mmCIF file of C-alpha atoms in Angstrom:
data_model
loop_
_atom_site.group_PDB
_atom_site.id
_atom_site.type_symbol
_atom_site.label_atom_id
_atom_site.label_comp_id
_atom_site.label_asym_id
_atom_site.label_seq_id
_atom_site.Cartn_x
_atom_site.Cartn_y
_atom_site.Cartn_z
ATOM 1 C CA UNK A 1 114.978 124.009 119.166
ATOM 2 C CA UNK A 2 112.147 121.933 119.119
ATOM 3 C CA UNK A 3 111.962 118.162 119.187
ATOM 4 C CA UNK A 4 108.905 116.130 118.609
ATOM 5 C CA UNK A 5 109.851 112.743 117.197
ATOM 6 C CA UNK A 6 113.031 110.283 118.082
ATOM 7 C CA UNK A 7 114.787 108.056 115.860
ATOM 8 C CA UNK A 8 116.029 104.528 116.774
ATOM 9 C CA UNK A 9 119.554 104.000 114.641
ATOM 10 C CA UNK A 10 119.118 100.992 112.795
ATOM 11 C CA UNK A 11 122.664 99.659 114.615
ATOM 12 C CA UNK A 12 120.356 99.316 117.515
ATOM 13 C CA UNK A 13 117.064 97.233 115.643
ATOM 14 C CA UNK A 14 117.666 93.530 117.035
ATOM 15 C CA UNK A 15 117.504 90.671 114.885
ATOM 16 C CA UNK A 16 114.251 89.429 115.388
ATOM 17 C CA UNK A 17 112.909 88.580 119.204
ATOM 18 C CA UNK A 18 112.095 91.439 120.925
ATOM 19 C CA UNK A 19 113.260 89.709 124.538
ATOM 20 C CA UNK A 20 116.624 89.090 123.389
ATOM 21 C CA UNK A 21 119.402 91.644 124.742
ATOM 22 C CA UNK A 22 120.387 92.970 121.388
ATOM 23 C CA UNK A 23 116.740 95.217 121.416
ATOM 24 C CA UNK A 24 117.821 97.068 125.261
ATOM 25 C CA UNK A 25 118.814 100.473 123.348
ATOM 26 C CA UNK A 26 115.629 100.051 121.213
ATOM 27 C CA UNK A 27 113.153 99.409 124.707
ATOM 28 C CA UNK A 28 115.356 102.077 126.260
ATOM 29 C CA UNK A 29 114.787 104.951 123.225
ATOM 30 C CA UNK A 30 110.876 104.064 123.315
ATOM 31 C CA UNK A 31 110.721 104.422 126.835
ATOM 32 C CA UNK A 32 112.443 107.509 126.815
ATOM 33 C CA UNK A 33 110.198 109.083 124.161
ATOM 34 C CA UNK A 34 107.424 107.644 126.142
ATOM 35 C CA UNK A 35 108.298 109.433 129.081
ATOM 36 C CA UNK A 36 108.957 113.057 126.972
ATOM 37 C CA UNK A 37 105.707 112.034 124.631
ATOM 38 C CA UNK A 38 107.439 112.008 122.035
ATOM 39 C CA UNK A 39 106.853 109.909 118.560
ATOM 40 C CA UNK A 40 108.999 107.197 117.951
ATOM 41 C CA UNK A 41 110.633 105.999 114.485
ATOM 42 C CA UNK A 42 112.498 102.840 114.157
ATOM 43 C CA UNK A 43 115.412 103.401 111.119
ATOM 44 C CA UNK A 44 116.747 99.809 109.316
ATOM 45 C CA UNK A 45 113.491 97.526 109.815
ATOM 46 C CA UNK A 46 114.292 95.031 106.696
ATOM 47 C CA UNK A 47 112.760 91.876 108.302
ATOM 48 C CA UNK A 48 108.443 91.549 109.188
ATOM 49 C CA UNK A 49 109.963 89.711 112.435
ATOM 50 C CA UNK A 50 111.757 93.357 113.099
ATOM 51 C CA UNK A 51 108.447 95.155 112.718
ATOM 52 C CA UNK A 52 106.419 92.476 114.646
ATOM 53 C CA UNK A 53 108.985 93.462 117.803
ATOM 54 C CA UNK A 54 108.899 96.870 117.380
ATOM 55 C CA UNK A 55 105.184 96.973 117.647
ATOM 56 C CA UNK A 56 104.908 94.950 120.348
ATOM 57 C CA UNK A 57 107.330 96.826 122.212
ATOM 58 C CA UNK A 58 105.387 100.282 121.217
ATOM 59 C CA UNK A 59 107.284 101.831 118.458
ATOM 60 C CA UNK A 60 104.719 103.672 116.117
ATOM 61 C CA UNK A 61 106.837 104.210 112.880
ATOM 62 C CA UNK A 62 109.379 102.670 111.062
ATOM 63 C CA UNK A 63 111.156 102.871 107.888
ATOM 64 C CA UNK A 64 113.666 100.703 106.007
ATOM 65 C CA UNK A 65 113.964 98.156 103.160
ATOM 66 C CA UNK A 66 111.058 95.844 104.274
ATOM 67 C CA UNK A 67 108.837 99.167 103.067
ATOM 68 C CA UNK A 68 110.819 100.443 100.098
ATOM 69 C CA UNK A 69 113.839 100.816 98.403
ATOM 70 C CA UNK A 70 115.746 104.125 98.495
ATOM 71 C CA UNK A 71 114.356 106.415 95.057
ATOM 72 C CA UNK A 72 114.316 109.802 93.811
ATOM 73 C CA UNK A 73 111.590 112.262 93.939
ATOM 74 C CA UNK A 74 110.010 111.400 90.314
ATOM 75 C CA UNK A 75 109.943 107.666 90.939
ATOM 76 C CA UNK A 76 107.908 108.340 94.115
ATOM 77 C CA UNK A 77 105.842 110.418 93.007
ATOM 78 C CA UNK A 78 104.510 108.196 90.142
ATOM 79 C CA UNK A 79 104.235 105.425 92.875
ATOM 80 C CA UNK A 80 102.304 106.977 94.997
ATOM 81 C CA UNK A 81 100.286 108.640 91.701
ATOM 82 C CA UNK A 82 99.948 104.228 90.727
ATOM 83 C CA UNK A 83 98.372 103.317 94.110
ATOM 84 C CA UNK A 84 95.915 105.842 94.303
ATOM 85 C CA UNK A 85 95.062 105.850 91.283
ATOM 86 C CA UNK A 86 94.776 101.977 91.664
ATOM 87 C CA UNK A 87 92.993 102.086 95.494
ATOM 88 C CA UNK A 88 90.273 104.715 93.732
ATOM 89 C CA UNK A 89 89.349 102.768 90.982
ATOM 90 C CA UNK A 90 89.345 99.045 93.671
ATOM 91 C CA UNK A 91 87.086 102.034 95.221
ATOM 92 C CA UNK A 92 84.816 102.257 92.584
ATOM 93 C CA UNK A 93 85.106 98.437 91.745
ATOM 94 C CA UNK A 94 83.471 98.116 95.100
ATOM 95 C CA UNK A 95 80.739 100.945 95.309
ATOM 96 C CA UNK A 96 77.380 99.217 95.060
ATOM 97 C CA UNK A 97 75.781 100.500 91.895
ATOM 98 C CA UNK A 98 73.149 103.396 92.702
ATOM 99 C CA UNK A 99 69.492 102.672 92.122
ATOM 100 C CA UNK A 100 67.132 105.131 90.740
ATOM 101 C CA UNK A 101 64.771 106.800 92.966
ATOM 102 C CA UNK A 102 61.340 105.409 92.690
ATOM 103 C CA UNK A 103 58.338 107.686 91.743
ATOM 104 C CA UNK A 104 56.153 108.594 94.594
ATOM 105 C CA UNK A 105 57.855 107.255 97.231
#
C-alpha cells in the first residue's frame, strides 16, 4: 500500500508553546514525514496558539474544533454552498464597474 500523508494523534498536539516537551512526538512525526516527503496533518488543533506552533514547527494541515464542529454531509454541503455563494457575490461587490468602449479609439 501506498502512503502519502501522516497524521499527528491529537494525544500528541501540546498545549500551546511549541518548545515545551509535551510537542517532541509532534517535531518527531513532522520530521519523519519530512524525511519520507510526506504531507503532514495535525488531528485535535482546538486552540489558534496550537496552530501558531504547528506552523512554526512545519506542519501543513490541521483539523479539529478551532476549524469546525463535527456535521453530516447535508449540513456541509450547504456551508460550503453559503460561503461561495457569499465570497462570489463580495467578488462582484468588488469588481470595478466596466466602462464602455469609446468610439474611435
Amino acid at each position: 500500500f501506498q502512503v502519502d500523508i501522516l497524521k499527528i494523534a491529537r494525544e500528541f498536539i501540546g498545549s500551546s508553546d511549541a518548545a515545551s516537551d509535551e510537542w517532541a512526538f509532534a517535531k518527531a512525526i513532522i520530521a519523519l514525514g519530512r524525511t519520507l516527503d510526506l504531507r503532514v496533518v495535525a488531528e485535535g488543533i482546538e486552540e489558534e496558539a496550537q496552530l501558531e506552533a504547528l506552523r512554526n514547527l512545519g506542519c501543513e494541515l490541521g483539523q479539529g474544533y478551532l476549524f469546525g464542529r463535527p456535521a453530516d454531509g447535508p449540513t456541509i454541503a450547504a456551508g460550503l454552498w453559503s460561503r461561495s455563494s457569499a465570497a462570489r457575490l463580495d467578488a462582484a461587490r468588488r469588481r470595478p464597474a466596466t466602462q464602455p468602449a469609446r468610439q474611435g479609439a
